[in-house]
Tab-separated table of C-alpha atoms in Angstrom:
chain	number	residue	atom	x	y	z
A	1071	MET	CA	5.882	51.256	-107.283
A	1072	ALA	CA	4.212	54.850	-106.801
A	1073	LYS	CA	0.464	54.920	-107.408
A	1074	GLN	CA	-0.680	56.545	-110.579
A	1075	ILE	CA	-3.849	58.717	-108.929
A	1076	LYS	CA	-5.576	60.789	-112.459
A	1077	LEU	CA	-8.296	62.864	-112.605
A	1078	GLY	CA	-11.748	60.945	-113.727
A	1079	GLN	CA	-10.778	58.295	-111.561
A	1080	GLN	CA	-12.662	56.480	-108.633
A	1081	VAL	CA	-10.705	56.209	-105.203
A	1082	MET	CA	-10.750	55.376	-101.724
A	1083	ASP	CA	-9.290	57.270	-98.771
A	1084	SER	CA	-6.829	54.680	-97.245
A	1085	LEU	CA	-8.058	56.955	-93.413
A	1086	THR	CA	-11.275	57.444	-93.667
A	1087	GLY	CA	-12.876	55.045	-96.125
A	1088	PHE	CA	-14.439	58.139	-98.266
A	1089	ASN	CA	-14.780	57.358	-101.999
A	1090	GLY	CA	-15.459	58.938	-105.406
A	1091	LEU	CA	-14.427	60.185	-108.410
A	1092	THR	CA	-11.457	62.726	-108.617
A	1093	MET	CA	-12.582	65.793	-110.164
A	1094	GLY	CA	-9.396	68.138	-109.355
A	1095	LYS	CA	-6.283	68.182	-108.979
A	1096	CYS	CA	-3.415	70.530	-107.293
A	1097	GLU	CA	0.153	70.772	-107.125
A	1098	TYR	CA	2.059	72.880	-104.815
A	1099	LEU	CA	5.594	74.049	-105.237
A	1100	ASN	CA	6.697	72.094	-101.903
A	1101	GLY	CA	5.659	68.921	-104.040
A	1102	CYS	CA	2.821	68.081	-102.286
A	1103	VAL	CA	-0.110	66.512	-104.704
A	1104	SER	CA	-3.892	66.938	-103.689
A	1105	PHE	CA	-6.850	65.620	-105.477
A	1106	LEU	CA	-10.975	66.798	-104.692
A	1107	VAL	CA	-13.228	63.961	-104.870
A	1108	GLN	CA	-16.776	64.003	-105.413
A	1109	PRO	CA	-18.300	60.848	-103.883
A	1110	PRO	CA	-21.711	59.539	-105.516
A	1111	LEU	CA	-25.096	60.642	-105.252
A	1112	LYS	CA	-26.675	59.924	-101.570
A	1113	ASP	CA	-30.914	59.881	-101.671
A	1114	GLY	CA	-30.516	62.091	-104.750
A	1115	ALA	CA	-28.519	64.693	-103.418
A	1116	TRP	CA	-25.074	66.210	-103.812
A	1117	VAL	CA	-22.577	65.139	-101.052
A	1118	GLU	CA	-19.380	67.516	-100.469
A	1119	ALA	CA	-16.265	66.838	-102.659
A	1120	LYS	CA	-13.045	67.339	-99.704
A	1121	TRP	CA	-9.488	67.453	-100.866
A	1122	PHE	CA	-7.090	64.581	-100.383
A	1123	ASP	CA	-3.198	64.086	-100.236
A	1124	GLU	CA	-2.374	62.123	-103.444
A	1125	GLN	CA	-0.544	59.913	-100.726
A	1126	GLN	CA	-3.699	58.841	-98.832
A	1127	LEU	CA	-5.601	57.725	-102.090
A	1128	ASN	CA	-5.812	54.165	-103.429
A	1129	PRO	CA	-7.186	53.245	-106.949
A	1130	GLU	CA	-11.205	51.493	-107.010
A	1131	SER	CA	-9.116	48.590	-108.115
A	1132	GLU	CA	-6.424	48.630	-105.594
A	1133	VAL	CA	-8.947	49.373	-102.119
A	1134	LYS	CA	-8.405	46.178	-100.350
A	1135	GLY	CA	-10.534	44.752	-97.829
A	1136	GLY	CA	-11.919	46.410	-94.407
A	1137	GLY	CA	-13.992	49.645	-94.617
A	1138	PRO	CA	-17.819	50.108	-93.922
A	1139	GLN	CA	-19.446	46.953	-94.570
A	1140	SER	CA	-23.427	46.916	-95.114
A	1141	ARG	CA	-24.360	43.797	-92.900
A	1142	PRO	CA	-21.888	43.001	-89.704
A	1143	PRO	CA	-19.811	39.657	-90.399
A	1144	ALA	CA	-22.168	36.499	-89.074
A	1145	MET	CA	-21.787	35.327	-85.429
A	1146	HIS	CA	-20.363	32.039	-84.879
A	1147	PRO	CA	-21.139	30.219	-81.591
């Protein structure tokens, strides 16, 4: 089943973990589709939006495990 990325959707790049809201879409004649992803504000300041190929993006609801964590996993002796 193909992904259905839409404008205004929360997404995460599967390669870098970059996440945010899709704000722009570009379709090329060769069939490549890219989305402009705007991350949330950081410390009240804008963070630069970046373009990603559609195949790299996962809708936020499909993002599973991995990626950055707020704290490291517990160490077990």
